[in-house]
PDB file of C-alpha atoms in Angstrom:
ATOM      1  CA  GLU A 287      12.625  -9.852 -11.207  1.00 57.00           C
ATOM      2  CA  ASP A 288       9.452  -7.872 -10.663  1.00 59.00           C
ATOM      3  CA  GLN A 289       6.788  -9.960  -9.003  1.00 88.00           C
ATOM      4  CA  VAL A 290       3.970  -7.470  -9.553  1.00 93.00           C
ATOM      5  CA  THR A 291       3.858  -5.331 -12.702  1.00 95.00           C
ATOM      6  CA  GLN A 292       1.177  -2.768 -13.443  1.00 97.00           C
ATOM      7  CA  SER A 293       0.422  -1.258 -16.817  1.00 97.00           C
ATOM      8  CA  PRO A 294       0.118   1.316 -18.136  1.00 97.00           C
ATOM      9  CA  GLU A 295       2.114   3.573 -15.825  1.00 96.00           C
ATOM     10  CA  ALA A 296      -0.227   6.446 -16.644  1.00 97.00           C
ATOM     11  CA  LEU A 297      -3.565   6.657 -18.405  1.00 98.00           C
ATOM     12  CA  ARG A 298      -5.510   9.683 -19.525  1.00 98.00           C
ATOM     13  CA  LEU A 299      -9.213   9.256 -20.304  1.00 97.00           C
ATOM     14  CA  GLN A 300     -12.050  11.488 -21.300  1.00 97.00           C
ATOM     15  CA  GLU A 301     -15.073  11.391 -19.024  1.00 97.00           C
ATOM     16  CA  GLY A 302     -17.227   8.439 -20.075  1.00 97.00           C
ATOM     17  CA  GLU A 303     -14.385   6.650 -21.918  1.00 97.00           C
ATOM     18  CA  SER A 304     -14.154   3.128 -20.464  1.00 98.00           C
ATOM     19  CA  SER A 305     -10.800   1.345 -20.128  1.00 98.00           C
ATOM     20  CA  SER A 306      -8.884  -1.289 -18.156  1.00 98.00           C
ATOM     21  CA  LEU A 307      -5.823  -1.330 -15.951  1.00 98.00           C
ATOM     22  CA  ASN A 308      -3.623  -4.420 -15.815  1.00 98.00           C
ATOM     23  CA  CYS A 309      -1.773  -6.108 -12.956  1.00 98.00           C
ATOM     24  CA  SER A 310       0.373  -9.136 -13.793  1.00 96.00           C
ATOM     25  CA  TYR A 311       2.081 -11.210 -11.113  1.00 94.00           C
ATOM     26  CA  THR A 312       4.625 -14.022 -10.938  1.00 91.00           C
ATOM     27  CA  VAL A 313       4.357 -15.124  -7.300  1.00 82.00           C
ATOM     28  CA  SER A 314       3.710 -18.766  -6.580  1.00 78.00           C
ATOM     29  CA  GLY A 315       0.822 -19.869  -4.430  1.00 81.00           C
ATOM     30  CA  LEU A 316      -1.239 -16.695  -4.618  1.00 86.00           C
ATOM     31  CA  ARG A 317      -3.228 -16.205  -1.419  1.00 88.00           C
ATOM     32  CA  GLY A 318      -4.916 -12.988  -2.454  1.00 91.00           C
ATOM     33  CA  LEU A 319      -4.760 -10.062  -4.882  1.00 95.00           C
ATOM     34  CA  PHE A 320      -5.711  -6.613  -3.667  1.00 96.00           C
ATOM     35  CA  TRP A 321      -6.610  -3.344  -5.378  1.00 98.00           C
ATOM     36  CA  TYR A 322      -6.167  -0.011  -3.618  1.00 98.00           C
ATOM     37  CA  ARG A 323      -6.853   3.573  -4.656  1.00 98.00           C
ATOM     38  CA  GLN A 324      -4.475   6.352  -3.635  1.00 97.00           C
ATOM     39  CA  ASP A 325      -5.253  10.056  -3.894  1.00 97.00           C
ATOM     40  CA  PRO A 326      -2.391  12.611  -3.891  1.00 94.00           C
ATOM     41  CA  GLY A 327      -0.992  13.216  -0.420  1.00 92.00           C
ATOM     42  CA  LYS A 328      -3.035  10.428   1.158  1.00 95.00           C
ATOM     43  CA  GLY A 329      -2.617   6.813   2.125  1.00 96.00           C
ATOM     44  CA  PRO A 330      -3.999   4.013  -0.054  1.00 97.00           C
ATOM     45  CA  GLU A 331      -7.644   3.079   0.391  1.00 97.00           C
ATOM     46  CA  PHE A 332      -8.852  -0.514  -0.008  1.00 96.00           C
ATOM     47  CA  LEU A 333     -11.044  -1.369  -2.998  1.00 97.00           C
ATOM     48  CA  PHE A 334     -11.163  -5.140  -3.568  1.00 94.00           C
ATOM     49  CA  THR A 335      -9.702  -8.526  -2.660  1.00 95.00           C
ATOM     50  CA  LEU A 336      -9.717 -11.425  -5.126  1.00 95.00           C
ATOM     51  CA  TYR A 337      -8.719 -14.913  -4.056  1.00 92.00           C
ATOM     52  CA  SER A 338      -9.135 -17.301  -6.977  1.00 92.00           C
ATOM     53  CA  ALA A 339      -9.046 -17.297 -10.778  1.00 93.00           C
ATOM     54  CA  GLY A 340     -12.419 -16.430 -12.267  1.00 96.00           C
ATOM     55  CA  GLU A 341     -13.481 -14.300  -9.323  1.00 96.00           C
ATOM     56  CA  GLU A 342     -14.968 -10.853 -10.006  1.00 97.00           C
ATOM     57  CA  LYS A 343     -15.851  -7.963  -7.705  1.00 97.00           C
ATOM     58  CA  GLU A 344     -17.681  -4.708  -8.485  1.00 97.00           C
ATOM     59  CA  LYS A 345     -18.027  -1.336  -6.836  1.00 94.00           C
ATOM     60  CA  GLU A 346     -19.787   1.521  -8.587  1.00 95.00           C
ATOM     61  CA  ARG A 347     -17.901   2.083 -11.889  1.00 96.00           C
ATOM     62  CA  LEU A 348     -15.089  -0.342 -11.006  1.00 98.00           C
ATOM     63  CA  LYS A 349     -14.914  -4.064 -11.681  1.00 98.00           C
ATOM     64  CA  ALA A 350     -11.945  -6.260 -10.788  1.00 98.00           C
ATOM     65  CA  THR A 351     -11.257  -9.654 -12.355  1.00 98.00           C
ATOM     66  CA  LEU A 352      -8.604 -12.306 -11.724  1.00 96.00           C
ATOM     67  CA  THR A 353      -6.909 -14.968 -13.836  1.00 93.00           C
ATOM     68  CA  LYS A 354      -4.005 -17.248 -12.940  1.00 89.00           C
ATOM     69  CA  LYS A 355      -1.455 -14.689 -14.109  1.00 92.00           C
ATOM     70  CA  GLU A 356      -3.098 -11.272 -13.995  1.00 96.00           C
ATOM     71  CA  SER A 357      -5.881  -9.063 -12.770  1.00 98.00           C
ATOM     72  CA  PHE A 358      -7.768  -6.318 -14.542  1.00 98.00           C
ATOM     73  CA  LEU A 359      -9.459  -3.279 -13.071  1.00 98.00           C
ATOM     74  CA  HIS A 360     -12.162  -2.225 -15.508  1.00 98.00           C
ATOM     75  CA  ILE A 361     -13.443   1.339 -15.276  1.00 98.00           C
ATOM     76  CA  THR A 362     -16.793   1.925 -16.940  1.00 98.00           C
ATOM     77  CA  ALA A 363     -17.849   5.454 -17.922  1.00 97.00           C
ATOM     78  CA  PRO A 364     -15.312   7.099 -15.607  1.00 97.00           C
ATOM     79  CA  LYS A 365     -15.838  10.483 -13.983  1.00 97.00           C
ATOM     80  CA  PRO A 366     -13.196  13.073 -13.014  1.00 97.00           C
ATOM     81  CA  GLU A 367     -13.486  11.972  -9.386  1.00 97.00           C
ATOM     82  CA  ASP A 368     -12.106   8.560 -10.410  1.00 97.00           C
ATOM     83  CA  SER A 369      -8.747  10.241 -11.041  1.00 98.00           C
ATOM     84  CA  ALA A 370      -6.193   8.655  -8.688  1.00 98.00           C
ATOM     85  CA  THR A 371      -3.354   6.169  -8.606  1.00 97.00           C
ATOM     86  CA  TYR A 372      -4.550   2.577  -8.531  1.00 98.00           C
ATOM     87  CA  LEU A 373      -2.304   0.088  -6.759  1.00 98.00           C
ATOM     88  CA  CYS A 374      -2.273  -3.672  -7.069  1.00 97.00           C
ATOM     89  CA  ALA A 375      -0.785  -5.942  -4.386  1.00 95.00           C
ATOM     90  CA  VAL A 376      -0.426  -9.695  -3.959  1.00 93.00           C
ATOM     91  CA  GLN A 377       0.053 -11.957  -0.991  1.00 89.00           C
ATOM     92  CA  GLU A 378       2.262 -14.940  -1.718  1.00 80.00           C
ATOM     93  CA  GLY A 379       1.527 -18.222  -0.009  1.00 71.00           C
ATOM     94  CA  GLY A 380       3.386 -18.689   3.265  1.00 70.00           C
ATOM     95  CA  TYR A 381       4.187 -15.013   3.739  1.00 73.00           C
ATOM     96  CA  ASN A 382       2.243 -12.614   5.944  1.00 78.00           C
ATOM     97  CA  LYS A 383       3.014  -9.588   3.787  1.00 83.00           C
ATOM     98  CA  LEU A 384       1.963  -7.869   0.581  1.00 89.00           C
ATOM     99  CA  ILE A 385       4.004  -7.101  -2.540  1.00 91.00           C
ATOM    100  CA  PHE A 386       2.840  -3.927  -4.286  1.00 94.00           C
ATOM    101  CA  GLY A 387       3.091  -2.893  -7.904  1.00 95.00           C
ATOM    102  CA  ALA A 388       4.217   0.635  -8.824  1.00 95.00           C
ATOM    103  CA  GLY A 389       0.678   1.710  -9.656  1.00 96.00           C
ATOM    104  CA  THR A 390      -1.227   3.240 -12.570  1.00 97.00           C
ATOM    105  CA  ARG A 391      -1.895   6.985 -12.477  1.00 97.00           C
ATOM    106  CA  LEU A 392      -5.338   7.608 -13.930  1.00 98.00           C
ATOM    107  CA  ALA A 393      -6.485  11.061 -15.019  1.00 98.00           C
ATOM    108  CA  VAL A 394     -10.087  11.515 -16.177  1.00 98.00           C
ATOM    109  CA  HIS A 395     -10.807  14.794 -17.913  1.00 97.00           C
ATOM    110  CA  PRO A 396     -14.250  16.385 -18.367  1.00 95.00           C
TER     111      PRO A 396
ATOM    112  CA  ASN B 249     -13.154   7.151  14.038  1.00 68.00           C
ATOM    113  CA  ALA B 250      -9.474   8.126  14.040  1.00 79.00           C
ATOM    114  CA  GLY B 251      -8.305   4.895  12.335  1.00 95.00           C
ATOM    115  CA  VAL B 252      -4.528   4.941  11.801  1.00 97.00           C
ATOM    116  CA  THR B 253      -2.762   8.106  12.943  1.00 97.00           C
ATOM    117  CA  GLN B 254       0.767   8.976  11.882  1.00 97.00           C
ATOM    118  CA  THR B 255       2.926  11.783  13.222  1.00 96.00           C
ATOM    119  CA  PRO B 256       4.622  13.923  12.130  1.00 97.00           C
ATOM    120  CA  LYS B 257       3.273  14.657   8.633  1.00 97.00           C
ATOM    121  CA  PHE B 258       6.519  16.251   7.489  1.00 97.00           C
ATOM    122  CA  GLN B 259      10.087  16.014   8.803  1.00 96.00           C
ATOM    123  CA  VAL B 260      13.475  17.228   7.650  1.00 97.00           C
ATOM    124  CA  LEU B 261      16.582  15.602   9.112  1.00 97.00           C
ATOM    125  CA  LYS B 262      20.289  15.998   8.675  1.00 97.00           C
ATOM    126  CA  THR B 263      22.397  12.974   7.815  1.00 97.00           C
ATOM    127  CA  GLY B 264      23.217  11.037  10.969  1.00 97.00           C
ATOM    128  CA  GLN B 265      20.319  12.317  13.058  1.00 97.00           C
ATOM    129  CA  SER B 266      17.899   9.901  14.649  1.00 96.00           C
ATOM    130  CA  MET B 267      14.145  10.116  14.936  1.00 96.00           C
ATOM    131  CA  THR B 268      11.005   8.103  15.543  1.00 97.00           C
ATOM    132  CA  LEU B 269       7.958   8.050  13.306  1.00 98.00           C
ATOM    133  CA  GLN B 270       4.850   7.437  15.339  1.00 98.00           C
ATOM    134  CA  CYS B 271       1.913   5.221  14.368  1.00 98.00           C
ATOM    135  CA  ALA B 272      -1.185   4.529  16.434  1.00 98.00           C
ATOM    136  CA  GLN B 273      -4.426   2.733  15.617  1.00 97.00           C
ATOM    137  CA  ASP B 274      -7.660   2.618  17.589  1.00 96.00           C
ATOM    138  CA  MET B 275      -9.276  -0.402  15.882  1.00 95.00           C
ATOM    139  CA  ASN B 276      -7.722  -3.098  18.118  1.00 95.00           C
ATOM    140  CA  HIS B 277      -5.892  -4.507  15.099  1.00 95.00           C
ATOM    141  CA  GLU B 278      -3.311  -7.211  15.669  1.00 94.00           C
ATOM    142  CA  TYR B 279      -1.383  -6.692  12.406  1.00 94.00           C
ATOM    143  CA  MET B 280       0.598  -3.481  11.838  1.00 95.00           C
ATOM    144  CA  SER B 281       3.173  -2.650   9.207  1.00 95.00           C
ATOM    145  CA  TRP B 282       5.434   0.080   7.882  1.00 97.00           C
ATOM    146  CA  TYR B 283       5.959   0.819   4.171  1.00 97.00           C
ATOM    147  CA  ARG B 284       8.015   3.332   2.270  1.00 98.00           C
ATOM    148  CA  GLN B 285       6.884   4.769  -1.056  1.00 97.00           C
ATOM    149  CA  ASP B 286       9.359   6.135  -3.571  1.00 95.00           C
ATOM    150  CA  PRO B 287       8.607   7.634  -7.012  1.00 88.00           C
ATOM    151  CA  GLY B 288       8.211   4.962  -9.690  1.00 83.00           C
ATOM    152  CA  MET B 289       8.323   2.148  -7.171  1.00 84.00           C
ATOM    153  CA  GLY B 290       5.650   0.267  -5.341  1.00 85.00           C
ATOM    154  CA  LEU B 291       5.136   0.428  -1.628  1.00 94.00           C
ATOM    155  CA  ARG B 292       7.929  -1.573  -0.019  1.00 95.00           C
ATOM    156  CA  LEU B 293       7.504  -3.289   3.328  1.00 94.00           C
ATOM    157  CA  ILE B 294      10.006  -2.285   6.011  1.00 96.00           C
ATOM    158  CA  HIS B 295       8.833  -4.152   9.131  1.00 96.00           C
ATOM    159  CA  TYR B 296       5.617  -5.698  10.340  1.00 94.00           C
ATOM    160  CA  SER B 297       4.091  -7.027  13.545  1.00 94.00           C
ATOM    161  CA  VAL B 298       1.421  -9.662  14.129  1.00 92.00           C
ATOM    162  CA  GLY B 299       0.826  -8.646  17.723  1.00 93.00           C
ATOM    163  CA  ALA B 300       2.304  -7.002  20.808  1.00 94.00           C
ATOM    164  CA  GLY B 301       5.860  -8.222  21.370  1.00 94.00           C
ATOM    165  CA  ILE B 302       6.181  -9.784  17.894  1.00 95.00           C
ATOM    166  CA  THR B 303       7.930  -8.094  14.967  1.00 96.00           C
ATOM    167  CA  ASP B 304       9.513  -9.290  11.732  1.00 94.00           C
ATOM    168  CA  GLN B 305      11.463  -7.855   8.829  1.00 94.00           C
ATOM    169  CA  GLY B 306      10.043  -6.946   5.445  1.00 92.00           C
ATOM    170  CA  GLU B 307      11.819  -6.295   2.151  1.00 90.00           C
ATOM    171  CA  VAL B 308      13.879  -3.245   3.166  1.00 95.00           C
ATOM    172  CA  PRO B 309      14.576  -3.381   6.942  1.00 96.00           C
ATOM    173  CA  ASN B 310      18.156  -2.037   7.007  1.00 96.00           C
ATOM    174  CA  GLY B 311      18.514   1.255   8.868  1.00 96.00           C
ATOM    175  CA  TYR B 312      15.158   0.913  10.646  1.00 97.00           C
ATOM    176  CA  ASN B 313      14.123  -0.511  14.017  1.00 97.00           C
ATOM    177  CA  VAL B 314      10.670  -1.279  15.376  1.00 97.00           C
ATOM    178  CA  SER B 315       9.108  -2.514  18.576  1.00 96.00           C
ATOM    179  CA  ARG B 316       5.520  -3.311  19.563  1.00 97.00           C
ATOM    180  CA  SER B 317       4.909  -2.936  23.269  1.00 96.00           C
ATOM    181  CA  THR B 318       1.153  -2.337  22.943  1.00 96.00           C
ATOM    182  CA  THR B 319      -1.526  -3.349  20.447  1.00 96.00           C
ATOM    183  CA  GLU B 320      -2.171   0.307  19.569  1.00 97.00           C
ATOM    184  CA  ASP B 321       1.324   1.628  18.819  1.00 97.00           C
ATOM    185  CA  PHE B 322       4.006   0.655  16.314  1.00 98.00           C
ATOM    186  CA  PRO B 323       6.792   3.254  16.138  1.00 98.00           C
ATOM    187  CA  LEU B 324       9.493   3.213  13.456  1.00 98.00           C
ATOM    188  CA  ARG B 325      12.971   4.348  14.489  1.00 98.00           C
ATOM    189  CA  LEU B 326      15.679   5.675  12.206  1.00 96.00           C
ATOM    190  CA  LEU B 327      18.915   5.321  14.155  1.00 91.00           C
ATOM    191  CA  SER B 328      21.229   7.300  11.861  1.00 96.00           C
ATOM    192  CA  ALA B 329      19.383   8.903   8.968  1.00 96.00           C
ATOM    193  CA  ALA B 330      20.821   8.705   5.456  1.00 97.00           C
ATOM    194  CA  PRO B 331      19.753  10.544   2.260  1.00 97.00           C
ATOM    195  CA  SER B 332      18.620   7.163   0.850  1.00 96.00           C
ATOM    196  CA  GLN B 333      15.909   7.161   3.509  1.00 97.00           C
ATOM    197  CA  THR B 334      14.231  10.220   1.986  1.00 97.00           C
ATOM    198  CA  SER B 335      10.765   8.887   1.217  1.00 97.00           C
ATOM    199  CA  VAL B 336       7.119   8.894   2.184  1.00 97.00           C
ATOM    200  CA  TYR B 337       6.398   6.470   4.990  1.00 98.00           C
ATOM    201  CA  PHE B 338       3.045   4.800   5.541  1.00 98.00           C
ATOM    202  CA  CYS B 339       1.830   2.821   8.497  1.00 98.00           C
ATOM    203  CA  ALA B 340      -0.963   0.300   7.930  1.00 96.00           C
ATOM    204  CA  SER B 341      -2.979  -2.074  10.078  1.00 96.00           C
ATOM    205  CA  SER B 342      -5.443  -4.918   9.667  1.00 93.00           C
ATOM    206  CA  SER B 343      -7.455  -7.069  11.997  1.00 91.00           C
ATOM    207  CA  SER B 344      -5.370 -10.219  11.665  1.00 81.00           C
ATOM    208  CA  GLY B 345      -2.870 -10.279   8.816  1.00 82.00           C
ATOM    209  CA  ALA B 346      -1.785  -9.343   5.304  1.00 78.00           C
ATOM    210  CA  ASN B 347      -4.720 -11.245   3.809  1.00 78.00           C
ATOM    211  CA  GLU B 348      -7.145  -8.782   5.381  1.00 83.00           C
ATOM    212  CA  LYS B 349      -7.779  -5.313   4.052  1.00 91.00           C
ATOM    213  CA  LEU B 350      -5.194  -2.822   5.236  1.00 94.00           C
ATOM    214  CA  PHE B 351      -6.079   0.549   6.724  1.00 96.00           C
ATOM    215  CA  PHE B 352      -3.401   3.117   5.951  1.00 97.00           C
ATOM    216  CA  GLY B 353      -2.396   6.274   7.728  1.00 97.00           C
ATOM    217  CA  SER B 354      -1.972   9.537   5.836  1.00 97.00           C
ATOM    218  CA  GLY B 355       1.813   9.239   5.660  1.00 97.00           C
ATOM    219  CA  THR B 356       4.966  11.003   6.821  1.00 97.00           C
ATOM    220  CA  GLN B 357       7.076  12.806   4.233  1.00 97.00           C
ATOM    221  CA  LEU B 358      10.710  12.571   5.342  1.00 97.00           C
ATOM    222  CA  SER B 359      13.635  14.406   3.795  1.00 97.00           C
ATOM    223  CA  VAL B 360      17.207  13.639   4.840  1.00 97.00           C
ATOM    224  CA  LEU B 361      19.740  16.260   3.800  1.00 96.00           C
TER     225      LEU B 361
END
């Protein structure tokens, strides 16, 4: 059973067209939920950590939110340089390791 | 700042060959980890270490060995490569644990024929 599921698998947007990416999780005792950005041929780069339901974090055009069962990454007025794969990961209570979702490939076209 | 350095960037092996993927970090991080990334799947944890001399298994440890003799280095050894180990391998580190932000290397693309 998948513990971290991201949707959609791929998303194509026009520049300026806002949207949201979803990350749902089924782990018990969530210690933290993480968002990373990965560009082709590179390692993931940290974006946000969320620790409790109701928490929100923002960075430029990105805003991450957390509920008890899922997290959303909202992208407002995206630009082509926001094109990347966005990865979600969770840390389950009692374990010193992360479980990653498969990612959402975002393409923003001019 | 070098951050996390992985070598080599690309490697082709024949089935049964052995090799070591190198990972070094210059941030004095205690926590280091190895992941593999396959198409359509999330990053999967192979092994991790919370400090020199301490290692533990992740989700997919079979076929891989690690050791941590220094804080800076965390090499990953493939003892007898198999085609199922064809993947992109990432090393990552953080200051204290998985609940801290991870710094990733640029990856090693490994093909086993």
